[in-house]
Coordinates of C-alpha atoms in Angstrom, one line a residue:
M1 CA -29.4 6.6 14.0
E2 CA -27.5 4.2 16.1
F3 CA -24.9 3.7 13.3
F4 CA -24.1 7.4 13.3
T5 CA -23.7 7.8 17.0
P6 CA -20.0 6.3 17.0
V7 CA -19.4 8.0 13.8
I8 CA -20.0 11.3 15.3
E9 CA -18.1 10.5 18.5
G10 CA -15.1 9.6 16.2
F11 CA -15.0 13.3 15.0
G12 CA -14.8 14.2 18.7
T13 CA -11.9 11.9 18.9
V14 CA -9.9 13.2 16.0
L15 CA -10.7 16.8 16.9
E16 CA -8.8 16.6 20.2
P17 CA -5.9 18.9 19.9
G18 CA -3.2 16.2 20.1
N19 CA -4.8 13.8 17.6
L20 CA -5.4 16.9 15.2
L21 CA -1.7 17.8 15.5
Y22 CA -0.5 14.1 14.8
C23 CA -2.8 14.2 11.8
F24 CA -1.1 17.4 10.4
I25 CA 2.2 15.9 11.1
G26 CA 1.3 12.6 9.3
V27 CA 0.0 14.5 6.3
L28 CA 2.9 16.8 6.1
V29 CA 5.6 14.0 6.6
G30 CA 3.8 11.9 4.1
M31 CA 4.2 14.4 1.5
L32 CA 7.7 15.1 2.2
V33 CA 8.2 11.5 1.9
G34 CA 6.4 11.2 -1.4
V35 CA 8.7 14.1 -2.7
L36 CA 12.0 12.4 -1.8
P37 CA 12.7 9.5 -4.2
G38 CA 14.3 6.7 -2.1
L39 CA 11.8 6.8 0.6
G40 CA 8.1 5.7 0.6
P41 CA 5.3 5.3 2.8
S42 CA 6.1 1.5 3.4
A43 CA 9.7 2.6 4.1
T44 CA 8.8 5.5 6.3
L45 CA 6.3 3.6 8.3
A46 CA 8.7 0.8 8.9
I47 CA 11.3 3.5 10.1
L48 CA 8.7 5.2 12.5
L49 CA 7.2 2.1 14.0
P50 CA 9.4 2.3 17.1
L51 CA 8.7 5.9 17.5
T52 CA 4.9 5.0 18.0
F53 CA 5.5 3.0 21.1
G54 CA 5.0 6.0 23.6
L55 CA 1.8 7.3 21.7
E56 CA -1.7 6.4 22.4
P57 CA -3.1 3.9 19.8
V58 CA -5.5 6.0 18.0
T59 CA -2.9 8.9 17.9
A60 CA -0.3 6.5 16.4
I61 CA -2.4 5.1 13.8
I62 CA -3.8 8.6 12.7
M63 CA -0.3 9.8 12.2
L64 CA 0.7 6.7 10.1
A65 CA -2.5 6.9 8.1
G66 CA -1.7 10.4 7.4
I67 CA 1.8 9.4 6.2
F68 CA 0.3 6.9 3.7
Y69 CA -2.2 9.1 2.0
G70 CA 0.0 12.1 2.2
A71 CA 2.7 10.3 0.4
Q72 CA 0.3 9.4 -2.5
Y73 CA 0.2 13.1 -3.5
G74 CA 3.9 13.9 -2.7
G75 CA 5.0 11.2 -5.2
T76 CA 3.2 13.2 -7.9
I77 CA 5.5 16.3 -7.6
T78 CA 8.5 14.5 -8.5
S79 CA 6.9 12.5 -11.4
V80 CA 5.7 15.9 -12.9
L81 CA 8.9 18.0 -12.3
L82 CA 11.7 15.4 -12.5
R83 CA 10.2 12.5 -14.5
L84 CA 11.0 10.3 -11.5
P85 CA 8.3 8.7 -9.5
G86 CA 8.4 9.4 -5.9
E87 CA 6.0 6.4 -5.4
A88 CA 5.4 3.3 -7.5
S89 CA 1.8 4.6 -7.7
S90 CA 3.0 7.6 -9.6
V91 CA 4.7 5.9 -12.3
V92 CA 2.1 6.5 -14.8
T93 CA 1.7 10.2 -13.9
V94 CA 5.2 10.5 -15.3
F95 CA 3.7 9.9 -18.9
D96 CA 1.8 12.9 -19.2
G97 CA 2.7 15.0 -16.1
Y98 CA 6.3 15.5 -17.3
Q99 CA 5.1 16.4 -20.7
M100 CA 2.8 19.1 -19.4
A101 CA 5.8 20.4 -17.3
K102 CA 7.8 20.6 -20.5
Q103 CA 5.0 22.6 -22.0
G104 CA 5.1 25.1 -19.1
R105 CA 1.8 23.6 -17.5
A106 CA 3.6 21.9 -14.3
G107 CA 1.6 24.1 -12.0
T108 CA -1.7 23.0 -13.7
A109 CA -0.6 19.1 -13.6
L110 CA 0.1 19.3 -9.9
G111 CA -3.2 21.5 -9.2
V112 CA -5.4 18.9 -10.9
A113 CA -3.5 16.0 -9.1
A114 CA -4.2 17.8 -5.7
I115 CA -8.0 18.2 -6.6
G116 CA -8.2 14.7 -7.9
S117 CA -6.4 13.2 -4.9
F118 CA -8.9 14.9 -2.6
I119 CA -12.1 14.1 -4.5
G120 CA -10.8 10.4 -4.9
G121 CA -9.8 10.0 -1.2
T122 CA -12.8 11.6 0.2
A123 CA -15.2 9.4 -2.0
A124 CA -13.1 6.4 -0.7
I125 CA -13.6 7.7 3.0
I126 CA -17.3 7.6 2.5
G127 CA -17.2 4.2 1.1
L128 CA -15.0 3.1 4.0
T129 CA -17.3 4.7 6.5
F130 CA -20.3 2.6 5.3
L131 CA -18.6 -0.6 4.0
A132 CA -16.1 -1.5 6.8
P133 CA -18.7 -2.2 9.6
L134 CA -20.8 -4.2 7.2
I135 CA -17.9 -6.5 6.3
A136 CA -16.9 -6.6 10.1
S137 CA -20.4 -7.8 11.1
F138 CA -20.5 -10.3 8.3
A139 CA -16.9 -11.6 9.4
L140 CA -18.2 -12.2 13.0
D141 CA -19.4 -15.6 11.6
F142 CA -15.9 -16.6 10.7
G143 CA -14.0 -19.4 12.5
P144 CA -10.6 -21.1 11.9
P145 CA -11.6 -22.6 8.7
E146 CA -12.8 -19.3 7.1
Y147 CA -9.8 -17.4 8.5
A148 CA -7.4 -20.1 7.0
A149 CA -9.1 -19.8 3.7
L150 CA -9.1 -16.1 3.5
A151 CA -5.3 -16.1 4.6
L152 CA -4.7 -18.5 1.9
L153 CA -6.6 -16.3 -0.5
G154 CA -4.6 -13.2 0.4
V155 CA -1.2 -14.9 -0.1
T156 CA -2.4 -16.1 -3.6
L157 CA -3.8 -12.7 -4.6
V158 CA -0.5 -10.9 -3.6
A159 CA 1.2 -12.8 -6.4
T160 CA -1.5 -13.2 -9.0
I161 CA -2.9 -9.6 -8.8
S162 CA 0.2 -7.7 -8.0
S163 CA 2.3 -5.9 -10.6
G164 CA 5.3 -7.3 -12.0
N165 CA 6.6 -10.7 -12.7
K166 CA 4.2 -13.4 -11.2
V167 CA 6.9 -16.1 -10.6
K168 CA 9.2 -13.6 -8.8
A169 CA 6.1 -12.5 -6.7
L170 CA 5.4 -16.1 -5.9
I171 CA 9.1 -16.8 -4.9
A172 CA 9.1 -13.7 -2.7
A173 CA 5.8 -14.7 -1.1
A174 CA 7.3 -18.2 -0.5
L175 CA 10.2 -16.7 1.1
G176 CA 8.0 -14.7 3.4
V177 CA 6.1 -17.8 4.6
F178 CA 9.4 -19.5 5.3
L179 CA 10.7 -16.5 7.3
A180 CA 7.5 -16.4 9.4
M181 CA 8.1 -20.3 10.2
V182 CA 11.4 -19.3 12.0
G183 CA 11.1 -19.7 16.0
R184 CA 9.3 -22.0 18.3
D185 CA 6.2 -23.8 17.2
V186 CA 3.3 -22.1 19.1
F187 CA 1.5 -25.3 19.4
T188 CA 4.3 -27.8 20.5
G189 CA 7.2 -25.5 21.5
T190 CA 9.5 -27.2 19.0
E191 CA 12.1 -24.9 17.6
R192 CA 12.2 -24.6 13.8
F193 CA 15.0 -23.0 11.5
T194 CA 16.8 -21.4 14.6
F195 CA 19.9 -23.4 13.9
G196 CA 20.7 -23.4 17.7
N197 CA 20.5 -19.5 17.7
L198 CA 18.7 -18.5 21.0
S199 CA 17.9 -14.9 19.5
L200 CA 16.0 -16.7 16.9
G201 CA 13.8 -18.7 19.4
D202 CA 11.1 -16.1 19.4
G203 CA 11.0 -15.8 15.8
I204 CA 11.9 -12.9 13.5
D205 CA 10.3 -9.5 14.5
F206 CA 8.1 -8.0 11.9
V207 CA 9.6 -4.6 12.5
I208 CA 13.1 -5.8 11.7
V209 CA 12.0 -7.4 8.5
A210 CA 10.1 -4.3 7.3
M211 CA 12.8 -1.7 8.4
G212 CA 15.4 -3.9 6.7
L213 CA 13.6 -4.4 3.4
F214 CA 11.9 -1.1 3.2
G215 CA 14.1 1.4 5.1
V216 CA 17.6 0.1 4.3
G217 CA 17.1 -1.8 1.0
E218 CA 14.9 0.9 -0.6
I219 CA 17.3 3.6 0.4
L220 CA 20.3 1.6 -1.2
Y221 CA 18.6 0.9 -4.4
N222 CA 17.0 4.5 -4.8
L223 CA 20.3 6.3 -4.4
E224 CA 21.2 5.0 -7.9
E225 CA 17.8 6.4 -9.3
R226 CA 18.0 9.8 -7.6
H227 CA 21.5 10.4 -9.5
R228 CA 19.5 9.8 -12.8
A229 CA 16.9 12.7 -12.0
S230 CA 17.0 15.7 -13.8
A231 CA 17.3 19.3 -12.1
P232 CA 13.8 20.5 -10.7
P233 CA 12.5 23.8 -12.2
K234 CA 13.1 27.0 -10.2
K235 CA 9.7 28.2 -10.2
V236 CA 6.2 26.5 -10.8
A237 CA 3.4 29.0 -11.8
H238 CA -0.4 28.7 -12.4
V239 CA -1.0 26.0 -10.1
W240 CA -5.0 26.5 -10.1
P241 CA -6.4 24.8 -13.1
T242 CA -8.7 26.7 -15.5
K243 CA -12.5 25.9 -16.0
N244 CA -11.5 24.1 -19.4
D245 CA -8.9 22.1 -17.5
L246 CA -11.5 21.2 -14.8
K247 CA -14.1 20.3 -17.4
R248 CA -11.6 18.0 -19.1
S249 CA -10.5 16.2 -16.2
S250 CA -13.8 15.8 -14.2
G251 CA -14.9 12.4 -15.8
A252 CA -11.3 10.9 -15.4
I253 CA -11.5 12.1 -11.7
G254 CA -15.0 10.5 -11.2
R255 CA -14.0 7.2 -13.0
G256 CA -10.5 7.0 -11.3
S257 CA -12.1 7.5 -7.8
V258 CA -14.6 4.5 -8.4
L259 CA -12.0 2.4 -9.9
G260 CA -9.4 3.2 -7.3
F261 CA -11.8 2.3 -4.4
L262 CA -12.9 -1.1 -5.8
L263 CA -9.2 -2.3 -6.6
G264 CA -7.9 -1.0 -3.3
I265 CA -10.0 -3.5 -1.5
L266 CA -8.4 -6.3 -3.1
P267 CA -5.3 -8.2 -1.2
G268 CA -2.3 -7.5 -3.6
G269 CA -3.9 -4.6 -5.3
G270 CA -3.8 -1.1 -4.0
A271 CA -2.7 2.4 -5.3
T272 CA -0.1 1.2 -7.8
I273 CA -2.4 -1.2 -9.9
S274 CA -5.3 1.3 -9.4
S275 CA -3.4 4.3 -11.2
M276 CA -2.2 1.9 -14.0
A277 CA -5.8 0.7 -14.6
A278 CA -7.3 4.3 -14.4
Y279 CA -4.7 5.4 -17.1
G280 CA -5.6 2.4 -19.2
V281 CA -9.3 3.2 -18.9
E282 CA -8.8 6.9 -19.8
K283 CA -6.8 6.1 -22.8
K284 CA -9.2 3.4 -24.0
I285 CA -12.3 5.6 -23.8
A286 CA -10.6 8.7 -25.2
K287 CA -11.8 10.1 -28.6
D288 CA -8.1 10.7 -29.5
P289 CA -5.8 8.3 -27.6
S290 CA -2.8 9.7 -29.4
R291 CA -2.9 12.7 -27.0
F292 CA -1.9 10.4 -24.0
G293 CA 1.8 10.7 -23.4
K294 CA 2.1 14.2 -25.0
G295 CA 0.5 16.0 -22.1
A296 CA -3.2 14.8 -21.7
I297 CA -4.5 16.3 -18.6
E298 CA -6.8 13.3 -18.1
G299 CA -3.6 10.9 -17.9
V300 CA -2.9 12.8 -14.7
A301 CA -6.3 13.4 -13.1
G302 CA -7.5 9.7 -13.5
P303 CA -4.5 8.0 -12.1
E304 CA -4.1 10.5 -9.3
S305 CA -7.7 10.0 -8.1
A306 CA -7.3 6.4 -8.3
N307 CA -4.1 6.1 -6.2
N308 CA -5.6 8.1 -3.3
A309 CA -9.0 6.4 -3.5
A310 CA -7.2 3.0 -3.5
A311 CA -4.9 4.1 -0.7
T312 CA -7.9 4.7 1.6
S313 CA -10.1 1.6 0.7
S314 CA -7.2 -0.6 1.4
F315 CA -8.0 0.0 5.1
I316 CA -11.2 -1.7 4.5
P317 CA -9.8 -5.5 4.7
L318 CA -7.2 -4.5 7.3
L319 CA -9.7 -2.8 9.8
S320 CA -12.6 -5.3 9.1
L321 CA -10.9 -8.6 8.4
G322 CA -7.5 -8.2 9.7
I323 CA -5.9 -8.7 6.1
P324 CA -3.5 -6.2 5.0
A325 CA -4.1 -5.6 1.2
N326 CA -0.7 -4.3 0.4
A327 CA 2.8 -3.8 1.9
T328 CA 2.0 -0.4 3.4
M329 CA -1.0 -1.9 5.0
A330 CA 1.1 -4.6 6.5
M331 CA 3.2 -1.9 8.0
M332 CA 0.1 -0.6 9.6
F333 CA -1.0 -4.0 10.9
G334 CA 2.3 -4.3 12.5
A335 CA 1.6 -0.9 14.2
L336 CA -1.7 -1.9 15.5
L337 CA -0.2 -5.2 17.0
I338 CA 2.6 -3.1 18.6
Q339 CA -0.1 -1.0 20.4
G340 CA -1.6 -4.3 21.6
I341 CA -4.7 -4.1 19.1
T342 CA -5.6 -6.9 17.0
P343 CA -7.3 -5.7 13.4
G344 CA -10.3 -7.8 12.5
P345 CA -14.2 -8.0 12.9
L346 CA -14.1 -7.2 16.6
L347 CA -12.3 -3.9 16.1
V348 CA -15.4 -2.0 15.5
S349 CA -17.2 -3.0 18.3
D350 CA -14.4 -3.4 20.8
E351 CA -12.3 -0.4 19.8
P352 CA -14.9 2.1 18.4
E353 CA -13.0 5.1 19.4
L354 CA -9.8 3.9 17.6
F355 CA -11.9 2.8 14.5
W356 CA -13.9 5.7 14.1
G357 CA -11.2 8.0 15.1
V358 CA -8.9 6.7 12.4
V359 CA -11.5 6.7 9.7
N360 CA -12.7 10.3 10.6
S361 CA -9.2 11.5 10.7
M362 CA -8.9 10.8 6.9
Y363 CA -11.7 13.3 6.3
I364 CA -9.7 16.0 8.1
G365 CA -6.3 14.7 6.5
N366 CA -7.7 15.0 3.1
I367 CA -8.8 18.6 3.6
L368 CA -5.3 19.4 5.1
L369 CA -3.7 17.7 2.1
L370 CA -5.7 20.0 -0.4
I371 CA -5.0 23.1 1.6
M372 CA -1.3 22.4 2.0
A373 CA -0.6 20.9 -1.4
I374 CA -0.7 23.9 -3.7
P375 CA 0.8 26.6 -1.5
L376 CA 3.9 24.2 -0.5
I377 CA 4.8 23.2 -4.0
G378 CA 7.6 26.0 -4.0
V379 CA 8.9 24.4 -0.6
F380 CA 8.9 20.9 -2.0
V381 CA 11.0 22.1 -5.1
K382 CA 13.6 23.3 -2.8
V383 CA 13.4 20.0 -0.8
L384 CA 14.2 18.2 -4.0
R385 CA 17.5 19.7 -4.1
V386 CA 18.7 17.9 -0.9
R387 CA 21.8 15.9 -2.0
P388 CA 21.2 12.1 -1.6
A389 CA 24.7 11.7 0.0
I390 CA 23.3 13.9 2.9
L391 CA 19.8 12.5 3.3
A392 CA 20.7 8.6 2.9
P393 CA 23.2 8.4 5.7
I394 CA 20.8 10.2 8.2
T395 CA 17.8 8.1 7.3
V396 CA 19.8 4.9 7.6
L397 CA 21.0 6.1 11.2
I398 CA 17.5 6.8 12.2
T399 CA 16.5 3.2 11.1
L400 CA 19.4 1.6 13.0
I401 CA 18.5 3.4 16.1
G402 CA 14.7 2.7 15.7
A403 CA 15.6 -1.0 15.2
Y404 CA 17.8 -1.1 18.3
T405 CA 15.1 0.3 20.5
V406 CA 12.5 -2.4 19.7
K407 CA 14.3 -4.8 22.0
N408 CA 17.7 -3.2 22.8
S409 CA 19.3 -6.3 20.9
V410 CA 22.4 -6.0 18.9
F411 CA 21.4 -9.2 17.0
D412 CA 18.5 -7.2 15.5
L413 CA 20.8 -4.8 13.9
V414 CA 22.6 -7.6 12.4
L415 CA 19.3 -8.9 11.1
L416 CA 18.5 -5.4 9.8
V417 CA 21.6 -5.1 7.8
V418 CA 20.9 -8.6 6.4
F419 CA 17.5 -7.9 5.4
G420 CA 18.5 -4.3 4.0
V421 CA 21.0 -6.3 1.7
I422 CA 18.3 -8.7 0.7
G423 CA 15.9 -5.9 -0.1
Y424 CA 18.6 -4.2 -2.2
L425 CA 19.3 -7.3 -4.1
M426 CA 15.6 -8.2 -4.6
K427 CA 14.9 -4.8 -6.3
K428 CA 18.1 -5.1 -8.3
T429 CA 17.0 -8.4 -9.7
G430 CA 13.3 -7.4 -10.2
F431 CA 11.9 -9.0 -7.0
E432 CA 9.5 -6.7 -5.1
P433 CA 9.6 -6.8 -1.4
G434 CA 5.8 -6.3 -0.9
P435 CA 4.8 -9.9 -1.6
L436 CA 7.4 -11.0 0.9
V437 CA 6.2 -8.8 3.7
L438 CA 2.5 -9.6 2.9
A439 CA 3.2 -13.2 3.2
F440 CA 5.2 -12.8 6.3
V441 CA 2.2 -11.2 7.9
L442 CA -0.3 -13.6 6.6
A443 CA 1.6 -16.8 7.2
E444 CA 1.1 -16.9 11.0
M445 CA -2.6 -16.4 10.4
L446 CA -2.6 -19.2 7.8
E447 CA -0.7 -21.8 9.8
S448 CA -2.5 -21.2 13.2
N449 CA -6.1 -21.3 11.7
V450 CA -5.2 -24.3 9.4
R451 CA -4.0 -26.3 12.5
R452 CA -6.9 -25.2 14.6
S453 CA -9.1 -26.3 11.9
L454 CA -7.6 -29.8 11.8
L455 CA -8.1 -29.9 15.6
L456 CA -11.6 -28.7 15.1
F457 CA -12.5 -31.5 12.6
E458 CA -10.3 -34.0 14.1
G459 CA -8.3 -34.3 11.0
E460 CA -11.0 -34.8 8.6
L461 CA -10.5 -32.2 5.8
S462 CA -13.9 -33.2 4.3
S463 CA -15.6 -31.3 6.9
V464 CA -14.5 -28.1 5.5
F465 CA -17.0 -28.4 2.8
T466 CA -19.9 -28.2 5.3
R467 CA -19.1 -24.5 5.8
P468 CA -20.7 -22.2 3.2
I469 CA -18.3 -19.4 3.6
T470 CA -15.2 -21.6 3.7
V471 CA -16.3 -23.2 0.3
S472 CA -17.1 -19.7 -1.2
L473 CA -13.6 -18.6 -0.3
L474 CA -11.9 -21.5 -1.7
A475 CA -14.0 -21.5 -4.9
L476 CA -12.8 -17.8 -5.3
L477 CA -9.1 -19.1 -4.7
V478 CA -9.6 -21.5 -7.6
V479 CA -10.9 -18.8 -9.8
V480 CA -7.9 -16.5 -8.9
I481 CA -5.5 -19.3 -9.9
V482 CA -7.3 -20.6 -12.9
L483 CA -8.3 -17.1 -14.5
P484 CA -4.8 -15.9 -15.4
M485 CA -4.1 -19.2 -16.9
I486 CA -7.2 -19.0 -19.2
R487 CA -6.3 -15.5 -20.0
T488 CA -2.8 -16.5 -21.1
L489 CA -4.2 -19.3 -23.2
L490 CA -6.7 -17.1 -24.9
D491 CA -3.9 -14.4 -25.5
R492 CA -1.8 -17.2 -27.3
A493 CA -4.6 -18.4 -29.3
K494 CA -5.3 -14.7 -30.6
S495 CA -1.6 -14.1 -31.4
R496 CA -1.3 -17.3 -33.6
P497 CA -3.6 -16.1 -36.4
A498 CA -1.6 -12.9 -36.4
D499 CA 1.8 -14.7 -36.7
K500 CA 0.3 -16.7 -39.4
E501 CA -0.8 -13.5 -41.4
E502 CA 2.6 -12.1 -41.0
K503 CA 4.3 -15.1 -42.3
G504 CA 1.9 -15.2 -45.3
V505 CA 2.6 -11.7 -46.1
H506 CA 6.4 -12.1 -46.0
V507 CA 6.0 -15.2 -48.2

């Protein structure tokens, strides 16, 4: 019963009028953000970080969390109606969602996506409620060696588990680690990579990096993509699915919810990988896989349930261990630091009002999401007609104002533009900015805890192997590095006999 006391008190926190209002605002803004290609939850959180300065910590995080899971559904609307994913996690929804729209079933696709998002998100919140405090209590035994191993594992997982080119992800992560080293050494006070610039003495501000890469860089890149979109339909009808549609999609929703929850916990995982994995599972177990890509409702229900479940479960490593699982969680990490709160094992016991207020706000937010999703589809269709030439300059202006208000520094504006250009070039050349931001966040934790460990063991690295948790994390690190190599070798071994058979046939 003691466990449920703070949980119930958390509902009291979120049901305060101010917090309830900001929860509603967050979900609504998140849905709008998902609808507008060129913006995403990472970009929006980066842009809005300075605006949270004047809010209470719990209120600020409730709003930002609402933006995150609201955007997961918003991205579905453009995937179905325009064949243009509003979010990376909505890419696979394009395959069958757009085909359903062409068949006059756009409303059904969006309705099933809303229901799947609600069920997946709610299931993940229940898991978060019970699992996060358990992990946090376990993590209280962590010292500098354990945190160093955990941070190293997180940086590695960013590259090995994330979608896209692994080598490019590693390069981006290495750049993030380098940028985190800029500034004065915390232990010795020595300046590193400042090139005599006093403005770099305190290091590069996380908010500036995030706003540049995601705010400016993403907008510049997606301006090109937006022009390739087709015109949205004038009307979307039959939004509520039939009994047959619900029956066919129920299994996919259940499987997607479980898969999304599990993959969302992994650093480097999250909504994008979860939605792709859910689509692959549904296609593999289907009696007729040829239906996929031609309007199979399971191809919408599974991924949409998975991405919302993953969006929620990615809060578990952030709140319980202080490790952001993906780029958007890195923004949330920054927002907590701005509010003077350090995420980690002590958050549950030291800040129960914030922890349970944020967790319970997700129950309310998911209900609001379901209530608003279907009636507001017509409004979102109109929003899709906003010209990029109008939207992009306004967004960039807001970003510049937000960056300046962080320190009232013109130099920060210069850095913002530089990181905006870097973010744009990264996207153009196939480099995802996510690994860079995650590595930037984890690098400080990695360096400080490695050096504290060396001081603790007086330079004797062999002492690390006397700590069971550290050894377990390092063993997991080795598995993460070696497993993809083994998989690649096995794939090559399988392909060789096939190549030989083909050559034999030609001969």
